[in-house]
Short mmCIF file of C-alpha atoms in Angstrom, two decimals:
data_model
loop_
_atom_site.label_atom_id
_atom_site.label_comp_id
_atom_site.label_asym_id
_atom_site.label_seq_id
_atom_site.Cartn_x
_atom_site.Cartn_y
_atom_site.Cartn_z
CA MET A 1 3.37 9.14 -9.77
CA PHE A 2 2.41 5.99 -7.86
CA LEU A 3 6.04 4.87 -7.81
CA LEU A 4 7.26 8.24 -6.52
CA ALA A 5 4.57 8.24 -3.84
CA ALA A 6 5.55 4.73 -2.71
CA LEU A 7 9.22 5.70 -2.64
CA SER A 8 8.38 8.74 -0.53
CA VAL A 9 6.29 7.00 2.12
CA TYR A 10 8.72 4.09 2.58
CA SER A 11 11.86 6.24 2.49
CA ILE A 12 12.14 6.92 6.21
CA SER A 13 11.98 3.22 7.09
CA PHE A 14 15.49 2.64 5.73
CA VAL A 15 17.20 5.43 7.69
CA LEU A 16 15.44 5.08 11.05
CA PRO A 17 18.55 3.65 12.79
CA SER A 18 20.61 6.66 11.69
CA LEU A 19 17.88 9.11 12.67
CA SER A 20 17.45 7.44 16.06
CA THR A 21 21.07 8.30 16.96
CA ILE A 22 20.11 11.96 16.48
CA TYR A 23 16.52 12.14 17.74
CA GLY A 24 16.24 9.05 19.94
CA LYS A 25 13.69 6.25 19.73
CA GLY A 26 10.87 8.76 19.33
CA ILE A 27 11.72 9.00 15.63
CA TYR A 28 10.14 5.56 15.13
CA PHE A 29 6.70 7.09 15.68
CA THR A 30 7.01 8.83 12.31
CA VAL A 31 6.06 5.58 10.54
CA PRO A 32 2.67 5.05 12.22
CA LEU A 33 2.01 8.79 12.01
CA SER A 34 2.48 8.70 8.25
CA TRP A 35 -0.07 5.89 7.95
CA ILE A 36 -2.52 7.68 10.25
CA GLY A 37 -2.13 10.76 8.07
CA GLY A 38 -2.69 8.52 5.06
CA ALA A 39 -5.92 7.12 6.49
CA ILE A 40 -7.30 10.64 6.99
CA GLY A 41 -5.86 12.06 3.77
CA GLY A 42 -7.22 9.28 1.60
CA VAL A 43 -10.79 9.96 2.71
CA ALA A 44 -10.52 13.77 2.83
CA LEU A 45 -9.00 14.13 -0.63
CA SER A 46 -11.39 11.59 -2.14
CA ILE A 47 -14.40 13.56 -0.87
CA LEU A 48 -12.90 16.64 -2.51
CA ALA A 49 -12.35 14.63 -5.69
CA ASP A 50 -15.94 13.36 -5.90
CA ARG A 51 -17.57 16.67 -5.03
CA TRP A 52 -15.36 19.06 -6.95
CA SER A 53 -12.41 17.91 -9.07
CA ARG A 54 -10.32 14.75 -9.08
CA ARG A 55 -7.56 16.48 -10.95
CA PHE A 56 -7.30 19.34 -8.45
CA SER A 57 -7.43 16.90 -5.52
CA LEU A 58 -4.56 15.00 -7.12
CA LEU A 59 -2.52 18.22 -7.30
CA ILE A 60 -3.03 18.87 -3.59
CA SER A 61 -1.96 15.33 -2.73
CA ILE A 62 1.25 15.70 -4.78
CA LEU A 63 2.16 18.97 -3.05
CA LEU A 64 1.51 17.42 0.36
CA PHE A 65 4.08 14.66 -0.05
CA THR A 66 6.72 16.33 -2.24
CA LEU A 67 7.28 19.57 -0.32
CA PRO A 68 7.45 17.99 3.18
CA LEU A 69 9.86 15.37 1.84
CA LEU A 70 12.20 18.16 0.73
CA LEU A 71 11.93 19.77 4.18
CA ASN A 72 13.24 16.58 5.80
CA SER A 73 16.73 17.59 4.69
CA VAL A 74 16.70 20.81 6.75
CA ILE A 75 14.40 20.10 9.72
CA ARG A 76 16.16 19.43 13.03
CA ASP A 77 13.20 19.20 15.40
CA LEU A 78 11.46 15.91 16.25
CA SER A 79 7.99 17.43 16.64
CA LEU A 80 8.30 18.97 13.17
CA PHE A 81 9.33 15.57 11.81
CA TYR A 82 6.04 14.22 13.14
CA VAL A 83 4.12 16.95 11.33
CA LEU A 84 6.03 16.40 8.09
CA TRP A 85 5.45 12.65 8.02
CA PHE A 86 1.78 13.03 8.88
CA LEU A 87 1.50 15.32 5.83
CA ILE A 88 3.54 12.98 3.64
CA GLY A 89 1.21 10.09 4.49
CA PHE A 90 -1.79 12.37 3.94
CA GLY A 91 -0.60 13.24 0.45
CA VAL A 92 0.71 9.82 -0.58
CA ASN A 93 -2.47 7.93 0.24
CA GLY A 94 -4.62 10.66 -1.25
CA GLU A 95 -2.68 10.24 -4.49
CA ASN A 96 -2.81 6.45 -4.33
CA GLY A 97 -6.55 6.33 -3.69
CA LEU A 98 -7.24 8.60 -6.64
CA SER A 99 -4.94 6.49 -8.83
CA TYR A 100 -7.22 3.46 -8.35
CA VAL A 101 -10.21 5.54 -9.43
CA TYR A 102 -8.41 6.84 -12.51
CA ALA A 103 -7.36 3.30 -13.41
CA ALA A 104 -10.92 2.00 -13.03
CA GLU A 105 -12.41 4.79 -15.14
CA LEU A 106 -9.79 5.17 -17.87
CA SER A 107 -8.43 1.64 -18.36
CA PRO A 108 -9.95 -0.84 -20.84
CA PRO A 109 -12.32 -3.01 -18.74
CA LYS A 110 -10.64 -6.31 -19.56
CA TYR A 111 -7.25 -4.97 -18.43
CA ARG A 112 -8.28 -3.06 -15.28
CA GLY A 113 -6.89 -5.64 -12.91
CA LEU A 114 -3.56 -5.67 -14.72
CA VAL A 115 -3.29 -1.86 -14.69
CA GLY A 116 -4.24 -1.65 -11.02
CA SER A 117 -1.90 -4.44 -9.95
CA ILE A 118 1.04 -2.93 -11.83
CA MET A 119 0.41 0.30 -9.93
CA GLN A 120 0.09 -1.52 -6.62
CA GLY A 121 3.24 -3.53 -7.38
CA LEU A 122 5.14 -0.26 -7.56
CA TYR A 123 5.01 -0.25 -3.76
CA PHE A 124 7.59 -3.04 -3.90
CA VAL A 125 9.68 -1.10 -6.41
CA GLY A 126 9.45 2.00 -4.23
CA GLY A 127 10.61 0.00 -1.23
CA LEU A 128 13.49 -1.50 -3.20
CA LEU A 129 14.57 1.90 -4.54
CA GLY A 130 14.43 3.34 -1.02
CA LEU A 131 16.59 0.50 0.26
CA ILE A 132 19.19 1.08 -2.46
CA TRP A 133 18.98 4.87 -2.12
CA ALA A 134 19.68 4.69 1.61
CA SER A 135 22.80 2.61 0.97
CA VAL A 136 24.17 5.20 -1.48
CA PHE A 137 23.36 8.64 -0.01
CA LYS A 138 24.15 10.23 3.32
CA LEU A 139 21.20 11.30 5.45
CA ASN A 140 20.66 14.93 4.39
CA LEU A 141 21.40 14.27 0.75
CA TYR A 142 19.15 11.22 0.92
CA PHE A 143 16.03 13.25 1.70
CA LEU A 144 17.03 16.17 -0.51
CA SER A 145 17.57 13.95 -3.54
CA LEU A 146 14.33 12.06 -2.89
CA GLY A 147 12.45 15.34 -2.64
CA VAL A 148 13.90 16.61 -5.89
CA VAL A 149 13.04 13.39 -7.70
CA SER A 150 9.50 13.41 -6.27
CA LEU A 151 8.95 16.80 -7.93
CA ILE A 152 8.65 14.88 -11.20
CA SER A 153 5.07 14.23 -10.07
CA LEU A 154 4.35 17.93 -10.38
CA ALA A 155 5.75 17.93 -13.90
CA LEU A 156 3.50 15.01 -14.83
CA TRP A 157 0.33 16.46 -13.30
CA PRO A 158 -0.61 18.69 -16.30
CA LEU A 159 -0.81 15.52 -18.41
CA ILE A 160 -3.49 13.99 -16.15
CA PRO A 161 -7.05 14.48 -17.46
CA GLU A 162 -10.11 15.18 -15.37
CA SER A 163 -12.00 11.94 -14.76
CA THR A 164 -15.71 12.14 -13.99
CA ARG A 165 -18.48 9.76 -14.87
CA ARG A 166 -22.07 9.33 -13.77
CA SER A 167 -24.09 6.14 -13.41
CA ARG A 168 -27.75 5.39 -13.86
CA SER A 169 -27.80 2.95 -10.94
CA ASN A 170 -28.99 3.85 -7.48
CA PRO A 171 -27.58 1.23 -5.10
CA SER A 172 -29.33 0.74 -1.78
CA ALA A 173 -27.84 2.06 1.44
CA HIS A 174 -27.87 -1.50 2.79
CA GLY A 175 -25.86 -2.77 -0.18
CA LEU A 176 -23.31 0.04 0.14
CA PHE A 177 -22.95 -0.58 3.88
CA LYS A 178 -22.31 -4.28 3.31
CA ILE A 179 -19.68 -3.59 0.66
CA THR A 180 -18.00 -0.95 2.83
CA PHE A 181 -17.98 -3.26 5.87
CA LEU A 182 -16.59 -6.28 4.04
CA GLY A 183 -14.14 -4.12 2.09
CA ALA A 184 -12.88 -2.61 5.34
CA ILE A 185 -12.22 -6.10 6.76
CA PHE A 186 -10.37 -7.04 3.56
CA SER A 187 -8.38 -3.80 3.79
CA VAL A 188 -7.44 -4.31 7.45
CA GLY A 189 -6.30 -7.87 6.75
CA SER A 190 -4.32 -6.78 3.69
CA PHE A 191 -2.48 -3.93 5.38
CA LEU A 192 -1.82 -6.06 8.49
CA PHE A 193 -0.27 -8.58 6.10
CA VAL A 194 1.72 -6.40 3.71
CA VAL A 195 3.05 -3.60 5.95
CA PRO A 196 4.59 -5.80 8.70
CA LEU A 197 5.85 -8.27 6.07
CA VAL A 198 7.72 -5.58 4.13
CA SER A 199 8.75 -3.54 7.17
CA LEU A 200 10.02 -6.39 9.38
CA SER A 201 11.55 -8.81 6.86
CA PHE A 202 14.88 -6.99 6.86
CA THR A 203 15.08 -7.15 10.66
CA LEU A 204 14.06 -10.82 10.75
CA LEU A 205 16.62 -11.85 8.14
CA SER A 206 19.31 -9.90 10.00
CA LEU A 207 18.45 -11.67 13.26
CA LEU A 208 18.89 -15.00 11.47
CA ASN A 209 22.35 -13.86 10.27
CA LEU A 210 21.28 -14.01 6.63
CA ASN A 211 22.09 -11.61 3.80
CA ALA A 212 19.13 -9.34 4.51
CA PHE A 213 19.83 -6.82 1.72
CA LEU A 214 20.10 -9.45 -1.02
CA LEU A 215 17.21 -11.61 0.15
CA LEU A 216 14.83 -8.70 0.69
CA SER A 217 15.75 -7.27 -2.71
CA ILE A 218 14.90 -10.62 -4.35
CA ALA A 219 11.68 -10.88 -2.35
CA LEU A 220 10.54 -7.39 -3.34
CA LEU A 221 11.25 -8.05 -7.03
CA VAL A 222 9.39 -11.35 -6.89
CA GLY A 223 6.53 -9.59 -5.12
CA MET A 224 6.30 -7.03 -7.90
CA VAL A 225 6.13 -9.78 -10.54
CA GLY A 226 3.51 -11.61 -8.47
CA PHE A 227 1.36 -8.49 -8.22
CA THR A 228 1.49 -7.95 -11.98
CA LEU A 229 0.52 -11.55 -12.75
CA ALA A 230 -2.24 -11.51 -10.14
CA GLY A 231 -3.93 -8.54 -11.75
CA ARG A 232 -3.99 -10.17 -15.17
CA ILE A 233 -5.18 -13.49 -13.73
CA SER A 234 -8.01 -11.67 -11.95
CA ASP A 235 -9.05 -10.10 -15.26
CA ILE A 236 -9.43 -13.61 -16.71
CA TRP A 237 -10.51 -15.80 -13.79
CA GLY A 238 -12.32 -13.18 -11.74
CA ARG A 239 -11.39 -11.24 -8.62
CA LYS A 240 -12.79 -13.77 -6.13
CA ARG A 241 -11.22 -16.95 -7.57
CA THR A 242 -7.85 -15.25 -7.87
CA THR A 243 -8.04 -14.05 -4.28
CA TYR A 244 -8.78 -17.57 -3.03
CA MET A 245 -5.68 -18.84 -4.85
CA PHE A 246 -3.29 -16.28 -3.36
CA ILE A 247 -4.85 -16.52 0.10
CA GLY A 248 -4.11 -20.25 -0.06
CA VAL A 249 -0.44 -19.50 -0.76
CA SER A 250 -0.35 -16.96 2.07
CA LEU A 251 -1.89 -19.31 4.63
CA VAL A 252 0.40 -22.21 3.75
CA PHE A 253 3.63 -20.25 3.99
CA SER A 254 2.51 -18.26 7.03
CA VAL A 255 2.12 -21.58 8.84
CA VAL A 256 5.46 -22.81 7.47
CA MET A 257 7.18 -19.69 8.86
CA LEU A 258 5.43 -20.07 12.18
CA LEU A 259 6.27 -23.75 12.66
CA SER A 260 9.72 -23.95 11.05
CA GLY A 261 12.99 -23.12 12.75
CA GLU A 262 15.13 -23.63 9.65
CA PRO A 263 16.56 -20.38 8.20
CA LEU A 264 16.26 -21.78 4.65
CA LEU A 265 12.52 -22.39 5.08
CA VAL A 266 12.10 -18.91 6.52
CA GLU A 267 13.85 -17.46 3.45
CA ILE A 268 11.62 -19.45 1.09
CA SER A 269 8.54 -18.49 3.10
CA LEU A 270 9.30 -14.78 2.95
CA VAL A 271 9.64 -14.87 -0.83
CA ALA A 272 6.48 -16.97 -1.19
CA LEU A 273 4.60 -14.63 1.13
CA MET A 274 5.50 -11.65 -1.05
CA VAL A 275 3.82 -13.57 -3.89
CA GLY A 276 0.91 -14.58 -1.66
CA SER A 277 0.29 -10.94 -0.77
CA SER A 278 -0.79 -10.47 -4.39
CA PHE A 279 -4.40 -10.88 -3.22
CA PHE A 280 -4.00 -7.16 -2.46
CA ALA A 281 -2.75 -6.29 -5.97
CA TYR A 282 -6.10 -5.52 -7.60
CA PHE A 283 -8.11 -4.67 -4.48
CA GLY A 284 -8.22 -0.92 -5.18
CA ILE A 285 -9.49 -1.58 -8.69
CA TRP A 286 -12.02 -4.12 -7.38
CA MET A 287 -13.48 -1.60 -4.93
CA SER A 288 -13.52 1.13 -7.58
CA GLU A 289 -15.50 -1.19 -9.86
CA ILE A 290 -18.09 -1.90 -7.15
CA PHE A 291 -18.82 1.66 -5.98
CA PRO A 292 -20.89 3.88 -8.33
CA PRO A 293 -18.98 6.73 -10.02
CA GLU A 294 -20.60 9.50 -7.96
CA ILE A 295 -18.98 8.17 -4.77
CA ARG A 296 -16.23 6.01 -6.26
CA ALA A 297 -13.27 7.88 -4.78
CA THR A 298 -14.96 8.39 -1.41
CA GLY A 299 -16.19 4.80 -1.18
CA THR A 300 -12.88 3.27 -2.18
CA ASN A 301 -10.88 5.38 0.26
CA THR A 302 -13.40 4.84 3.07
CA VAL A 303 -12.78 1.12 2.65
CA PHE A 304 -9.03 1.76 2.81
CA PHE A 305 -9.36 3.98 5.91
CA LEU A 306 -9.30 1.27 8.60
CA GLY A 307 -6.65 -0.70 6.72
CA ARG A 308 -4.32 2.26 6.61
CA LEU A 309 -5.09 3.22 10.20
CA ILE A 310 -4.87 -0.22 11.84
CA GLY A 311 -2.59 -2.15 9.49
CA GLY A 312 -0.38 0.74 8.43
CA GLY A 313 -0.51 2.85 11.56
CA PHE A 314 -0.28 0.11 14.17
CA GLY A 315 0.43 -3.15 12.33
CA VAL A 316 4.17 -3.20 12.93
CA SER A 317 3.72 -2.17 16.57
CA LEU A 318 1.13 -4.91 17.14
CA VAL A 319 3.56 -7.53 15.81
CA LEU A 320 6.44 -6.19 17.90
CA LEU A 321 4.30 -6.25 21.05
CA MET A 322 3.79 -10.01 20.77
CA PRO A 323 5.96 -12.05 23.17
CA PHE A 324 6.93 -15.07 21.06
CA GLY A 325 9.94 -13.82 19.08
CA LEU A 326 9.88 -11.94 15.79
CA LYS A 327 9.59 -14.98 13.50
CA ASP A 328 6.64 -16.45 15.37
CA ASP A 329 5.07 -13.05 16.00
CA LEU A 330 5.15 -12.27 12.29
CA GLY A 331 3.89 -15.74 11.39
CA ILE A 332 0.90 -15.45 13.75
CA SER A 333 0.07 -12.00 12.40
CA LEU A 334 0.20 -13.23 8.80
CA VAL A 335 -2.08 -16.20 9.55
CA ILE A 336 -4.67 -13.96 11.24
CA SER A 337 -4.47 -11.40 8.43
CA SER A 338 -5.00 -14.07 5.77
CA ILE A 339 -8.08 -15.38 7.58
CA LEU A 340 -9.53 -11.86 7.78
CA VAL A 341 -9.15 -11.43 4.01
CA LEU A 342 -10.67 -14.86 3.38
CA ILE A 343 -13.73 -14.02 5.50
CA ALA A 344 -14.22 -10.72 3.67
CA VAL A 345 -13.87 -12.06 0.15
CA LEU A 346 -16.63 -14.61 0.72
CA GLY A 347 -19.22 -11.82 0.76
CA LEU A 348 -17.83 -9.43 -1.84
CA PRO A 349 -19.44 -9.39 -5.30
CA GLU A 350 -17.61 -10.49 -8.43
CA THR A 351 -17.06 -7.71 -10.97
CA VAL A 352 -15.52 -9.64 -13.85
CA SER A 353 -18.34 -10.84 -16.10
CA GLN A 354 -18.04 -13.63 -18.64
CA GLY A 355 -18.01 -11.08 -21.44
CA ARG A 356 -14.96 -9.33 -20.01
CA LYS A 357 -12.73 -12.35 -19.62
CA GLY A 358 -9.74 -12.84 -21.91
#
């Protein structure tokens, strides 16, 4: 389901040039609208999940991204496109947020990071599939076929169990506020890092007259492997130590991209940055481990709210509004994002105890 959701939300990014010849530049607003819808949907559906039923909330989220995706093949009005992509984002991020909670509650404790990072790494696979899909199918068939494939999520839903647990702890309001605040900073930094990196790499490589399709495909595959390894490392070393390691990689190669004018170094940096972004791989699981079960879905998705809104909704626009050229603009954004994550992780609690390592 996570893979199909990722494929759905990234799908429009690869056909925006074709759509812009039909609807004009206004079609580009569908991307931030989908992330804004995701920010709202993640919180709204998580509240429903905690107060009523996680399984039923998951069903609503699936319907909200599969059916609008199918409608993309027949809609011919720009304002309706906006509505559809708001709903797609609403559903996708509702599904993703609940997936972290399910992984935290149903996975063996010593493998939670691995399970969560494999799920998160499917964002890269979804992006890669969307890139390939767009090169194979014409526009209408592209959305129709994606919609049909996404319906597999509905077929899988009956196999998903209800997941509810209760805790004996009663964390203080001050402690929850601190976690939510620091988690939100981590989330904003992560989304400001990952979304512009994935969304703008193709354009940057094209501007440098490089083989954008091949290089981005390699980078996305390497990113997926990095995410998977990061999750397992965090299960063994701990969430904080693993984050420090990948933040170090991100800072180094963000600076290399910013200062270097050599296309080869930019290529290497982009691949390394996909690996460096693995500090985000297990973040959903980490937050789900920290919040008590009664508010786990709501707490986790509240943390993600600002990240989805600022990083997802406006991250690409913020980078494009900078005046220094795309390479330097992206490099500056990545440096700032890495520092934000570093600041946040300093105050977050470790959740991997000595007894859970290995």
